[in-house]
Structures are given as C-alpha cells and as structure tokens.
CSV table of C-alpha atoms and ligand atoms in Angstrom, one decimal:
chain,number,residue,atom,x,y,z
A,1,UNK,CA,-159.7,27.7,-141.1
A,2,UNK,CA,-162.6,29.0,-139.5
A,3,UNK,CA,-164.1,32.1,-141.0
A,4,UNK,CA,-167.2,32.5,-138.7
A,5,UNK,CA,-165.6,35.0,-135.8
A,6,UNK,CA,-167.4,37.9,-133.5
A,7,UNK,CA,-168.0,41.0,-135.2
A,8,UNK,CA,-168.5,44.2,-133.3
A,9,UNK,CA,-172.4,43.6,-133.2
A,10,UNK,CA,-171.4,40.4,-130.9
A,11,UNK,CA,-169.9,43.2,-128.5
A,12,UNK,CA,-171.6,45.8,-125.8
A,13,UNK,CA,-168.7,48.8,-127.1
A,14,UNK,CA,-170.7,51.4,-124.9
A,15,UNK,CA,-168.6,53.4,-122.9
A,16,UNK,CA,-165.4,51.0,-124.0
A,17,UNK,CA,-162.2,52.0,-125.0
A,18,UNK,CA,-161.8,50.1,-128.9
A,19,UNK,CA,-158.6,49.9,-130.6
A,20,UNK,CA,-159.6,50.0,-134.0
A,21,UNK,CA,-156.9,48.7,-136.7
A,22,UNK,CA,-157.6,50.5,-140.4
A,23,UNK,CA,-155.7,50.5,-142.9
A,24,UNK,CA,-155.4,53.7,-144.1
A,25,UNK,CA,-151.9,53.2,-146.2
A,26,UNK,CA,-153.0,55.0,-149.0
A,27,UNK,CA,-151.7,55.8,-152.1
A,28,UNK,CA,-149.5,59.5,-152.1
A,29,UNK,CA,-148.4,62.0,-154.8
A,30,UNK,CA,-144.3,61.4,-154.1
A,31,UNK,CA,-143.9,65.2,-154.6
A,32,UNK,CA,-146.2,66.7,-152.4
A,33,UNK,CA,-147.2,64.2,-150.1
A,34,UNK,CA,-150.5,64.3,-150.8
A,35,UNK,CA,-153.6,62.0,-150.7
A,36,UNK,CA,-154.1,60.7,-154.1
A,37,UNK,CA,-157.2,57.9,-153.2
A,38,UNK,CA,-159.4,58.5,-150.2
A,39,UNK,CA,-160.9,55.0,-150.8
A,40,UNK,CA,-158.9,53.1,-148.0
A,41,UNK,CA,-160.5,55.8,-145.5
A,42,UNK,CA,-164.0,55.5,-146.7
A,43,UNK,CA,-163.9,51.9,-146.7
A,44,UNK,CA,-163.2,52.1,-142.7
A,45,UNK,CA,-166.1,54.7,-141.9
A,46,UNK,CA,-168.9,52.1,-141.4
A,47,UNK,CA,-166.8,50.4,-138.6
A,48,UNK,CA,-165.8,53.9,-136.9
A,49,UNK,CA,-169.3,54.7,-137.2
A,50,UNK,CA,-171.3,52.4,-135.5
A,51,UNK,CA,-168.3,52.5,-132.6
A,52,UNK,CA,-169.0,56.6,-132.1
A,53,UNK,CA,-172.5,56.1,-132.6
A,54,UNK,CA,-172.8,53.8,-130.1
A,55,UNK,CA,-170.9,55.4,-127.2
A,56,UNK,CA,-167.4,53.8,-127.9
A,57,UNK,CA,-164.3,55.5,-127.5
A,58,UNK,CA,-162.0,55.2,-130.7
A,59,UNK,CA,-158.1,54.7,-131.0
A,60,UNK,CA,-157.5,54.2,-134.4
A,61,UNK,CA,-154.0,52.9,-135.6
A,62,UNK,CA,-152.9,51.6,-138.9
A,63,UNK,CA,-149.7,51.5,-140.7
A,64,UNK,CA,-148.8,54.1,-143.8
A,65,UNK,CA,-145.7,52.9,-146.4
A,66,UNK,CA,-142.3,51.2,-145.5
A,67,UNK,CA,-140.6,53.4,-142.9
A,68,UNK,CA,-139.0,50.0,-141.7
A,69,UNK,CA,-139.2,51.0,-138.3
A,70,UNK,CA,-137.7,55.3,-138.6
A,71,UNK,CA,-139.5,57.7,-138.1
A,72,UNK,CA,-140.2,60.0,-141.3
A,73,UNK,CA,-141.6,62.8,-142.2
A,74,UNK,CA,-143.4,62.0,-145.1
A,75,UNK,CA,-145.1,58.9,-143.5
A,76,UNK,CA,-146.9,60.3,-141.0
A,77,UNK,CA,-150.6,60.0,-140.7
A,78,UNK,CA,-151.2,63.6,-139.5
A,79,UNK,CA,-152.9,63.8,-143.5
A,80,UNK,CA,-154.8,61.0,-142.9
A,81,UNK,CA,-156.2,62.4,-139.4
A,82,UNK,CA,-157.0,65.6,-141.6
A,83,UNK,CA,-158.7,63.9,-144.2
A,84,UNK,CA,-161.1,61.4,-142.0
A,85,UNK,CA,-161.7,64.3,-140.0
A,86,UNK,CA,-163.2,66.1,-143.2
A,87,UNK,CA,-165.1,62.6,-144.1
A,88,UNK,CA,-166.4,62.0,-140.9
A,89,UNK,CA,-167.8,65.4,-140.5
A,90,UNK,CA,-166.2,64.7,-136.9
A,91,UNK,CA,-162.9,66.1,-135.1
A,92,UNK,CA,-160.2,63.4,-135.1
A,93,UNK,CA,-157.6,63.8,-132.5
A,94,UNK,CA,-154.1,63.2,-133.5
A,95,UNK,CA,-151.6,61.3,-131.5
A,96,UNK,CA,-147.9,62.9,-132.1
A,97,UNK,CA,-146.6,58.7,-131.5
A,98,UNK,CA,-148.0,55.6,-131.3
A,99,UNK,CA,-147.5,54.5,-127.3
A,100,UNK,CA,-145.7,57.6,-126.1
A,101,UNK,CA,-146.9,60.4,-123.4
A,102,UNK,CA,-148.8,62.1,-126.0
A,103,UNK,CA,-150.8,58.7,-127.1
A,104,UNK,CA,-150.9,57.5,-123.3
A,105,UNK,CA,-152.3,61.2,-122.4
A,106,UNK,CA,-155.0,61.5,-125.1
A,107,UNK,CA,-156.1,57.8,-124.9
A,108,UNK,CA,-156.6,58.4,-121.3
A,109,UNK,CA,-158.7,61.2,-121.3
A,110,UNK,CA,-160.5,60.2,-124.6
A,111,UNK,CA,-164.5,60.3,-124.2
A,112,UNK,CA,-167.5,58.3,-125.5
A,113,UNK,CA,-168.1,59.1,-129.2
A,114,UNK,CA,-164.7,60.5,-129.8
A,115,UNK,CA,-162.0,59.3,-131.8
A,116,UNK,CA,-158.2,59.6,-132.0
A,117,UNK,CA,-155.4,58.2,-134.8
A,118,UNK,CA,-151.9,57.1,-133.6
A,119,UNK,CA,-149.0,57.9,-135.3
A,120,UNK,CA,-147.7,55.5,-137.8
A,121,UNK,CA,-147.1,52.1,-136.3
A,122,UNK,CA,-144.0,51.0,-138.2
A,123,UNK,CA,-142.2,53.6,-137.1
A,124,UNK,CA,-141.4,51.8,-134.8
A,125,UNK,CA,-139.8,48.5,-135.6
A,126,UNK,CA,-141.5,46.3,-132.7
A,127,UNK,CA,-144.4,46.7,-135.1
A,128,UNK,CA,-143.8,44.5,-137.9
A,129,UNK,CA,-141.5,41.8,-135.6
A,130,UNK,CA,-144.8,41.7,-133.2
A,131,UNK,CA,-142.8,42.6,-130.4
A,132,UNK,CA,-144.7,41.6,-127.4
A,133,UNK,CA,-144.1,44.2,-124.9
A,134,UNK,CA,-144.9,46.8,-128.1
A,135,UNK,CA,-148.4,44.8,-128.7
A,136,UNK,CA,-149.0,44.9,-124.6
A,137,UNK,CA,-148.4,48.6,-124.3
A,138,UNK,CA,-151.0,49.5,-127.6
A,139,UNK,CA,-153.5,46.9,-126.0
A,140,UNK,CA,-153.1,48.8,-122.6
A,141,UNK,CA,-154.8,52.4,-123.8
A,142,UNK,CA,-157.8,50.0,-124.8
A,143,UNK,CA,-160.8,47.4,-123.4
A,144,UNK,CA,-161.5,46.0,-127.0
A,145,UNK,CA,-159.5,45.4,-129.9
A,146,UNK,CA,-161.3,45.5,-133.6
A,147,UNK,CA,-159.3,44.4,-136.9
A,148,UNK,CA,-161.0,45.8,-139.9
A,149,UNK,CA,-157.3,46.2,-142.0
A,150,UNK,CA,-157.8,43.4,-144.1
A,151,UNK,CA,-155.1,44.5,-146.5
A,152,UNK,CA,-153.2,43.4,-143.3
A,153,UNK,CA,-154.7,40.4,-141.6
A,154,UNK,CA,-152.5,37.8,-143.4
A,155,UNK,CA,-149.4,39.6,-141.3
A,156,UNK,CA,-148.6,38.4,-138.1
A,157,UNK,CA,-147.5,42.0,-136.9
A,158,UNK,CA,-148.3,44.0,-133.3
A,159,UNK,CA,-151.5,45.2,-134.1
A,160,UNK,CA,-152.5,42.5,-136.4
A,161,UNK,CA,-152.4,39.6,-134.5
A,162,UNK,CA,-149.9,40.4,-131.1
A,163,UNK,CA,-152.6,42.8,-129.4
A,164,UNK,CA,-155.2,40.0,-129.6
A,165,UNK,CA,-153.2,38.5,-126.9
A,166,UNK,CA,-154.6,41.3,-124.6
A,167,UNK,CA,-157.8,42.4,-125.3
A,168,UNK,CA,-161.1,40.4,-126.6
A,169,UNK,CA,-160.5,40.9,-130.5
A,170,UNK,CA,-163.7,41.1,-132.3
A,171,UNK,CA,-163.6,42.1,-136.7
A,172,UNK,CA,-164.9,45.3,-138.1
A,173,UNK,CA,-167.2,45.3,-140.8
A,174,UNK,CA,-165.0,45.7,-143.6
A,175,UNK,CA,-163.1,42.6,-142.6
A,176,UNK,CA,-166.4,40.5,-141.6
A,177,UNK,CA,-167.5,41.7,-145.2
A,178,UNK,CA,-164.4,40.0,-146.3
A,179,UNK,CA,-164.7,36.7,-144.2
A,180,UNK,CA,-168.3,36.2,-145.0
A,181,UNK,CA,-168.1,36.4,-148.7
A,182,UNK,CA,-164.7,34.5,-149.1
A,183,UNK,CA,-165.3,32.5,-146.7
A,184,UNK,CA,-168.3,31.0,-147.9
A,185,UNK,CA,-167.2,31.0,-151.4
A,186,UNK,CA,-164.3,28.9,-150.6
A,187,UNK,CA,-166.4,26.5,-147.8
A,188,UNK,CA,-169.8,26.2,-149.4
A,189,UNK,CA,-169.4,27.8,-152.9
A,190,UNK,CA,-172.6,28.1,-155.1
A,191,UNK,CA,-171.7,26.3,-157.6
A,192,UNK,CA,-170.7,25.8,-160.8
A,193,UNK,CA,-167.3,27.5,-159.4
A,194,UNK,CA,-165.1,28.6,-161.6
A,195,UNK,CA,-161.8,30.2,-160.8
A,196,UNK,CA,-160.1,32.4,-163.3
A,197,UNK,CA,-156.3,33.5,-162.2
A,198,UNK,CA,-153.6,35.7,-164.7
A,199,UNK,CA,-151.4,37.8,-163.3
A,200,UNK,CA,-147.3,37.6,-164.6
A,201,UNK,CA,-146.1,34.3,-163.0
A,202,UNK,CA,-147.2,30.9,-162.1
A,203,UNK,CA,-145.0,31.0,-159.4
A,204,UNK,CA,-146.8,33.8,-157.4
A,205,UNK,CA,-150.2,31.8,-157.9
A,206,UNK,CA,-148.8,28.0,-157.2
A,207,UNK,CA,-150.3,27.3,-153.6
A,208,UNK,CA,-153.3,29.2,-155.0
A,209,UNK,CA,-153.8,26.7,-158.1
A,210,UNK,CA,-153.3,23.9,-155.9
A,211,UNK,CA,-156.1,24.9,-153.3
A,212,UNK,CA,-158.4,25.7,-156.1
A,213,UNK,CA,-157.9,22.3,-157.7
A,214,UNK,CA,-159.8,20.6,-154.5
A,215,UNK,CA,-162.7,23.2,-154.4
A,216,UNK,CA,-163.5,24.7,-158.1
A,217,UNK,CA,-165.0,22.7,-161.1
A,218,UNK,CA,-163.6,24.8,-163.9
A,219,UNK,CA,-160.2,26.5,-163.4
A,220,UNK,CA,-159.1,29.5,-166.4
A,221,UNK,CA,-155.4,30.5,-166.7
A,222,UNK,CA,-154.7,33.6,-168.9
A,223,UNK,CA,-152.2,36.3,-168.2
A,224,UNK,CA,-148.7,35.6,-168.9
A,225,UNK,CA,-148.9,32.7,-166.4
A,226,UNK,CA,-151.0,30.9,-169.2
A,227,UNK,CA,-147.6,30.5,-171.5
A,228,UNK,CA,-145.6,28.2,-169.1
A,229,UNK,CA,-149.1,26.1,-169.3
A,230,UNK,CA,-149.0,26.2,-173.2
A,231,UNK,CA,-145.1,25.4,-173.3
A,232,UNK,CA,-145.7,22.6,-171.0
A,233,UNK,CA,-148.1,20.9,-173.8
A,234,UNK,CA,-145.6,21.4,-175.9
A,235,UNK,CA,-146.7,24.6,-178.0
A,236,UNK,CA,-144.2,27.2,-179.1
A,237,UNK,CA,-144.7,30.4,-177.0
A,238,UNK,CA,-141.9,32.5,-178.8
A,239,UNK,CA,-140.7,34.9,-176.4
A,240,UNK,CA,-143.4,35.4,-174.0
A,241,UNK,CA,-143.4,34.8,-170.4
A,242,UNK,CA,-141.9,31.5,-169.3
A,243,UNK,CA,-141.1,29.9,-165.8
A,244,UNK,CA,-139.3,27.3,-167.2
A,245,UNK,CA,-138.4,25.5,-163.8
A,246,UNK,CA,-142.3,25.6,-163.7
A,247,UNK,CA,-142.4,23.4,-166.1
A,248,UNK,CA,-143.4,20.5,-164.7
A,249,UNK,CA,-145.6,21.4,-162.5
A,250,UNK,CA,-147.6,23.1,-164.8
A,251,UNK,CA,-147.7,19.2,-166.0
A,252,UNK,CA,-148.3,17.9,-162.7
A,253,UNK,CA,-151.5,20.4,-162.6
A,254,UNK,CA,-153.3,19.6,-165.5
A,255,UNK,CA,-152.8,16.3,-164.8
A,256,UNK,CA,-154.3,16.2,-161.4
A,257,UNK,CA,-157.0,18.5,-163.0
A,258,UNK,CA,-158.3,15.8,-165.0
A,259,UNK,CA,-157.8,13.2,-162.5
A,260,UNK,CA,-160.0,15.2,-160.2
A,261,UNK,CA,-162.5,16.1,-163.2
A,262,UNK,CA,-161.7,20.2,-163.2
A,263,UNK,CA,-162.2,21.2,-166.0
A,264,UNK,CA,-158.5,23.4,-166.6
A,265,UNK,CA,-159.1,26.1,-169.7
A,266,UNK,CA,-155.9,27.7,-171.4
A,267,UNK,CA,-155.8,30.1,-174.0
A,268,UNK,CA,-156.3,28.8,-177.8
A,269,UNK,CA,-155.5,32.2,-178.9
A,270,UNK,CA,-153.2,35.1,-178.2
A,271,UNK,CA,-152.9,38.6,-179.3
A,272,UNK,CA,-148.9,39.2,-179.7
A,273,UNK,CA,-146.2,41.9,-179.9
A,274,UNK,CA,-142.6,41.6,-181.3
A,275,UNK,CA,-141.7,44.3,-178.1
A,276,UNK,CA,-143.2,44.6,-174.8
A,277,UNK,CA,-144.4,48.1,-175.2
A,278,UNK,CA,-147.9,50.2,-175.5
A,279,UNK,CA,-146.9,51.3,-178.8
A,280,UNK,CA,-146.8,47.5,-180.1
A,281,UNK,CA,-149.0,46.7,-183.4
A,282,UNK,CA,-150.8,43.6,-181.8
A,283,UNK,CA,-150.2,40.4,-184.2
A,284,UNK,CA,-152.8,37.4,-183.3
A,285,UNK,CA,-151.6,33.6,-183.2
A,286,UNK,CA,-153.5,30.7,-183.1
A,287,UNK,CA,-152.0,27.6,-181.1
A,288,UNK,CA,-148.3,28.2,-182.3
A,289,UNK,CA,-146.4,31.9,-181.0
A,290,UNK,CA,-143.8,32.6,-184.1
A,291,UNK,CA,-140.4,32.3,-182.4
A,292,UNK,CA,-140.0,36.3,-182.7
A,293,UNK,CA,-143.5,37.4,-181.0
A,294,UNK,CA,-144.8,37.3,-177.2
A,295,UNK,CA,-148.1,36.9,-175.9
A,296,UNK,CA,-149.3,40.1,-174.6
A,297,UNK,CA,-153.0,38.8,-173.8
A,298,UNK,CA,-155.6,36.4,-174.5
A,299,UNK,CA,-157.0,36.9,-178.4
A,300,UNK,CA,-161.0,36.7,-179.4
A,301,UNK,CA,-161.6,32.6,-179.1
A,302,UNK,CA,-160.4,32.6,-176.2
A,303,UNK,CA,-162.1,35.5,-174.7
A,304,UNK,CA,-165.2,34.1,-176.4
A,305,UNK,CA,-164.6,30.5,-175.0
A,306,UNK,CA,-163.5,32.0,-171.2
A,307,UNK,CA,-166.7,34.2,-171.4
A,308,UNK,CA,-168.9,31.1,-172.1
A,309,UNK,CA,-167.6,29.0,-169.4
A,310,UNK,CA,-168.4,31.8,-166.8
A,311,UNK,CA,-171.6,32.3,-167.9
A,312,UNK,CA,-173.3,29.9,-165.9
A,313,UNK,CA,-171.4,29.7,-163.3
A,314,UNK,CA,-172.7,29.7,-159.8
A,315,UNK,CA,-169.3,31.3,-158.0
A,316,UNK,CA,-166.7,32.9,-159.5
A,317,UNK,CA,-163.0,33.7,-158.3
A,318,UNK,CA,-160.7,36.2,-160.2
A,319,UNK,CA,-157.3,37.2,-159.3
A,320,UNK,CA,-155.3,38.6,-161.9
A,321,UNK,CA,-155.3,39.8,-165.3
A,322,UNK,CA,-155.5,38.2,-168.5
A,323,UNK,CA,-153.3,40.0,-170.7
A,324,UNK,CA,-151.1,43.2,-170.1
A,325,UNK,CA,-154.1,45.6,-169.1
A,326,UNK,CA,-152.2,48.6,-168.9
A,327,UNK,CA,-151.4,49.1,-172.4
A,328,UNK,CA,-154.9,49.6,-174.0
A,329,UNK,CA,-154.0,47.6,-176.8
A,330,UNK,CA,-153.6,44.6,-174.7
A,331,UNK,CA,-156.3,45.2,-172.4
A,332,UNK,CA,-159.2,43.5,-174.6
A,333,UNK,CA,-158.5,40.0,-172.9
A,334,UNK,CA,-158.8,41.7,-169.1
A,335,UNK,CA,-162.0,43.7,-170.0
A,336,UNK,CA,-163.9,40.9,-171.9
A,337,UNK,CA,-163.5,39.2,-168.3
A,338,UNK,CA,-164.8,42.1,-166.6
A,339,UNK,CA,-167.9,41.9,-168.3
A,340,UNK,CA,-168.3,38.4,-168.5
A,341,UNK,CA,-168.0,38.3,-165.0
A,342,UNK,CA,-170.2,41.8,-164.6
A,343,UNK,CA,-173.1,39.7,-166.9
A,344,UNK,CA,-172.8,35.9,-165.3
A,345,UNK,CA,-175.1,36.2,-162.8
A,346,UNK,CA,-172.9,34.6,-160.5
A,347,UNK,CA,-171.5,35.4,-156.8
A,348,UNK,CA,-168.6,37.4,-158.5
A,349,UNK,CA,-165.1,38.1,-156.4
A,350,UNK,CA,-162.5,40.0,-157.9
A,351,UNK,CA,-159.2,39.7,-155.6
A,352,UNK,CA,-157.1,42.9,-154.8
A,353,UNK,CA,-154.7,44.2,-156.8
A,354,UNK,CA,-154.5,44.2,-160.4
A,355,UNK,CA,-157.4,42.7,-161.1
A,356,UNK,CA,-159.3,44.9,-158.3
A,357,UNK,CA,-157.5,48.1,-160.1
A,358,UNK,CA,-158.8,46.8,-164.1
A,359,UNK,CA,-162.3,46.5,-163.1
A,360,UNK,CA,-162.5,49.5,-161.8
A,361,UNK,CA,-160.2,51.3,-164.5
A,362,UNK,CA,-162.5,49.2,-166.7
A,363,UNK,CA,-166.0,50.6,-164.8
A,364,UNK,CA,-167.5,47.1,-164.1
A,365,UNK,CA,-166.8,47.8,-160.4
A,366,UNK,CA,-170.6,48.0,-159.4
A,367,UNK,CA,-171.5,44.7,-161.3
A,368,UNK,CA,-169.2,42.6,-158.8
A,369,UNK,CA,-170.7,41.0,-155.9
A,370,UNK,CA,-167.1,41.6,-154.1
A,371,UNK,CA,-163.9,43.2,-155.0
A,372,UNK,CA,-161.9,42.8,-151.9
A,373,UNK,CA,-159.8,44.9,-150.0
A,374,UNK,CA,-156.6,43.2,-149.8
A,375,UNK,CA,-154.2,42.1,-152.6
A,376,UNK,CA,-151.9,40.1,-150.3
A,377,UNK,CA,-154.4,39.0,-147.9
A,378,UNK,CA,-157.0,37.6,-150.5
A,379,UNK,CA,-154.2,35.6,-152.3
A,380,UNK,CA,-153.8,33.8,-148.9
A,381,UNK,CA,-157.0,33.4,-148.3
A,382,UNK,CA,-157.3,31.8,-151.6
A,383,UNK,CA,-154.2,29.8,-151.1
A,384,UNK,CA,-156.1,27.9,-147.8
A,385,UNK,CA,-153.6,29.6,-145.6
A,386,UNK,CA,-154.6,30.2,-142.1
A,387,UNK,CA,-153.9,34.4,-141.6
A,388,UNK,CA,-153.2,35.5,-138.2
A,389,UNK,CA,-155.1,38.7,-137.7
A,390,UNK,CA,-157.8,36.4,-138.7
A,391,UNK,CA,-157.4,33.4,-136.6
A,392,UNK,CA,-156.5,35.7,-133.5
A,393,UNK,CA,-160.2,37.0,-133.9
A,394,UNK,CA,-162.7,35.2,-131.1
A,395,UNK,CA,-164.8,32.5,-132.5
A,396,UNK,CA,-168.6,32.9,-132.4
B,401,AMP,P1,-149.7,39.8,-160.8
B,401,AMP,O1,-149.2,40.9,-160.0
B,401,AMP,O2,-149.0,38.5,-160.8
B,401,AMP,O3,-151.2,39.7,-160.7
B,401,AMP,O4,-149.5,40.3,-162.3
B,401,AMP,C1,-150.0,41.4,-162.8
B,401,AMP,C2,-149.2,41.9,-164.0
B,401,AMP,O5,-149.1,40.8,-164.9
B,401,AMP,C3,-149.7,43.1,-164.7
B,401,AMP,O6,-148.8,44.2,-164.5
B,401,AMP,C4,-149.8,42.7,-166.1
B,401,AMP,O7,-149.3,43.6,-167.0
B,401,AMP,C5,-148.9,41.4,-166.2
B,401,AMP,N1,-149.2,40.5,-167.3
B,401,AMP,C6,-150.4,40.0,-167.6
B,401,AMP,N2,-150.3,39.3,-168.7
B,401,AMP,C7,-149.0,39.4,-169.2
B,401,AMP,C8,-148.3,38.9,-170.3
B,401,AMP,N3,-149.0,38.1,-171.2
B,401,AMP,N4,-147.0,39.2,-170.4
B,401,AMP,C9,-146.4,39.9,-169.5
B,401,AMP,N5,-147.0,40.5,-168.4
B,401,AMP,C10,-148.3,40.2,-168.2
C-alpha cells in the first residue's frame, strides 16, 4: 500500500471551500451528555488551523457514537461545535443537518477563515453504506476534500472514502502524522524491529501476527493471547485464556517464525489468580499454571527478559496489553513495557486502544515517539491491509 499521499501543504486552499473529516466521536458522561475527553478535538486543531489561517473556508463533519442511521438527541454534535469553538478561540457555525437547507445555506454563504460543523453524519444511514448520491451531495458544498479522522480511514463509509470520488482528497496533518510514522515503520523500519502484541485473543491479532512475521526480527506475545501460545507447546495453562481452535496455528506461527529466523518470545512466567477479579491475591508460576489458577499477566522473568529484548531495538510496535492492566495488581506486566519501551531509545509506536489508554494511564505518554490515533485503523494498518480513506487520498 502506498503511504506517501498529498497533504494539505501539496494544496493552494486559499479562498477554497475544504471539507474537512475529524473525528470528534468523543467519549460522553451517559447521564449528562457531556464531554468527558476533549483530546479527539485538540488533536484536529493543527489541521483546522492552517486551513483558517490560510484563507480556506471550513466544513467540518465527523461522526459521534452508533445512531445507526436515526436521528438522536444525545448524539448530536451541537456540544462538540461548543467546545471547538471555546478551543479554537474562534466562532464555529453549527449546521442543524448534514446535507439539508440549513447545511446547503451556511456552506454557501461560508467565508474565508470561517468554519462550520455538520450535524452528525450517521444519522443518516447513507453514511456508513457509502451511499453515492449521499457522498455526491457532501462533496457538492465543497472544492477540496481533507481526511484527518484516522480513527476512521480503515472504513469505506461516505465521508471516508465515497466523497473522494468528487473532490481532489488530500490528508490532514493528524492522518499524514499517522501515515508517515507507520508507514515507514512498516516499509523501511530502523531496525532491530521488534513487535510486542497482548491484548485478550489471538484471534483478533492473527492477520496482524502473520504480517509482522515478514517484516519484524523479534516478535513478543504477552496478554492473555500468550496462553494459547504456551498451551500449544504443550504447558498447562490452568484456566486462563485459551482459543483452543487456535491451536494450531499458534503452532503453525512459531514454526514459520523460526523458519524465517524471528526470533518469537513467550512468557516464562506469569503472575496468576484463582478468580478473575481486582481483588485477586496474585500467585506467580513458573512454566506450569496449577490446574485451578489463570494467568492474569506476565510475572518478573519475563518482564525482565521482554524489557531486555526491546532495549536495543531500532523500531518498536505495541498493540495491546500484557496482562489485565486494569486491575492494578495485574498491571506490573503492562507498565514494565511502558517503560521499557519509554527507555529503548528506539522509534516507539504504541497502537490505539488499550495499549494507547495504559501508557497514558501509566504516564509514559511523552516518552513514545507515536501513540496513534486509531484503535481500529492502526490494527489494519499493521495487519498490511489496504484502508480506503487512505488509498482514496491522491498520490504525491
Ligand atoms: P484487546 O482489546 O484484544 O487489545 O485486549 C485488551 C484486553 O485484554 C484488556 O481489557 C485486558 O484486560 C485483557 N487482557 C490482557 N491480558 C489478559 C489476561 N491474561 N487474561 C484476560 N484478559 C486479559
């Protein structure tokens, strides 16, 4: 897949119309409705700032929770206009729908260094099934299309990928942020490059493994992933996680591990509970799990032996954590990564999601070269996938 596309900076946005995708689905109090993280909307302000600043007009859209194409209440963005507005220091108009009169009307007689928000896209349903005439009528308010959603780019929804069919698409800074650093990592890693994945199953991570196993040299499993590894070698894992139709495939991956010369690191140790519960009094097994005990993270040796093969690495990839880092008790494993990772050195990348939410919880945030901005879309793009809002981007 080819990573190098046009960014706004490849683009004369003076006096254009831009339609901007963010995504600003952010996290919400389920009682009251209101903002709980403004980090999705800061993230996007670099991008809408260098569009005002230099003499585009904005129409911003994005997407906020699962209204599966209904219009509701509680999802509108009219809380998100209110709080960019207050970030920005700048008015942001609100559209009261997404390609209705009042949209149509506002876009048309939005100015130069102004910027407007539509109304929730998946209200309506055309959205998410990348309905055509739904992606022609967005791309008509606009000259320009940017992408700078990254949480979204792996979707192939309306104003992911569809609009692109109309209007020049060029990335926002955010997602070229993304591409550049991912991208390279992936294509042209320094290396040693070791990828470390956890995370509950194998089976969410199996297209991910099997990508990795072409480009990394050293490849760590932890998490409760790491158990149907350690039952396929024939340990006991008591009652921890298991895939057991994974089975063999965990087999077939070590195996073409060592064929290719990856080096493929388990856990030799695990810190255990007889429940699955914060309360747990954590019991530590070497090699064997007793038949009445799961593995609830990775124990010392093996956060000793992980930390050391990180090191000195020239590249590393995590997604997912190594043990089960919301109970503090089991979050050792998860933070000993953290700050392995925080200390290497290397070009560090934390995917989205979990592992994005530990090391900040954890407060090695500013130590990571990367911690992207999409859980979905990162796991893609480690997987090799092509992503449409990507691919729909012009080349440079
Ligand atoms: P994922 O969404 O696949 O990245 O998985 C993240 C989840 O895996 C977190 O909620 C962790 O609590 C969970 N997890 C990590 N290690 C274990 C384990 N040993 N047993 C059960 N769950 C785990």
């Amino acid at each position: 897949m080819n990573y190098n596309k046009k960014t706004i900076y490849d683009v004369d946005v003076k006096g254009k119309k831009v339609l901007l995708r963010c995504d600003f689905n952010v996290p919400q109090d389920k009682e009251t409705g209101e903002i709980t993280s403004n980090k999705r909307i800061v993230a996007a302000i670099p991008t809408i700032k260098y569009l005002l600043e230099n003499g585009a007009a904005v129409i911003a859209c994005s997407h906020l929770g699962k209204p599966k194409g209904e219009w509701k209440e509680k999802l509108t963005l009219a809380p998100v206009a209110k709080r960019l507005s207050e970030l920005l220091n700048h008015e942001v108009i609100f559209a009261k729908d997404i390609i209705g009169e009042d949209a149509k009307a506002k876009a048309a007689a939005l100015k130069p260094g102004e910027i407007m928000l539509l109304e929730n896209l998946r209200f309506d349903i055309r959205e998410e099934k990348n309905g055509e005439d739904f992606a022609k009528e967005l791309a008509s308010m606009a000259e320009i299309f940017v992408s700078d959603a990254f949480g979204t780019v792996h979707r192939a929804h309306a104003s992911t990928a569809g609009v692109a069919k109309f209007l020049p698409a060029y990335s926002g800074l955010l997602v070229d942020k993304e591409l550049s650093i991912m991208g390279k990592a992936l294509d042209d890693p320094k290396r040693p490059f070791v990828a470390v994945l956890g995370g509950a199953k194998v089976s969410d991570k199996i297209n991910v493994i099997n990508n990795l196993l072409e480009k990394a040299d050293t490849i760590i499993i932890g998490g409760g992933m790491a158990y149907t590894f350690k039952k396929a070698q024939g340990y006991e894992i008591g009652t921890s996680l298991l895939e057991a139709d994974r089975i063999d495939y965990a087999k077939d991956m070590v195996k073409k591990a060592q064929e290719k010369g990856v080096k493929f690191m388990l856990p030799v140790d695990n810190l255990c509970a007889k429940e699955f519960s914060a309360d747990a009094e954590p019991v530590l097994a070497e090699g064997n799990i007793p038949e009445d005990l799961m593995g609830m993270d990775i124990g010392p040796k093996t956060c000793e032996a992980f930390a050391d093969a990180v090191k000195n690495a020239g590249t590393i990839v995590w997604n997912g954590p190594m043990g089960v880092f919301e109970f503090d008790k089991f979050a050792g494993g998860t933070k000993a990564m953290a700050k392995a990772l925080a200390e290497s050195g290397a070009v560090t990348i934390v995917g989205g999601g979990d592992s994005a939410s530990a090391v900040e919880k954890l407060g090695f945030a500013d130590k990571i070269t990367h911690i992207s901005t999409g859980g979905g879309a990162s796991l893609e793009f480690l997987e090799g996938k092509e992503l449409p809002g990507v691919a729909c981007l012009l080349d440079k």
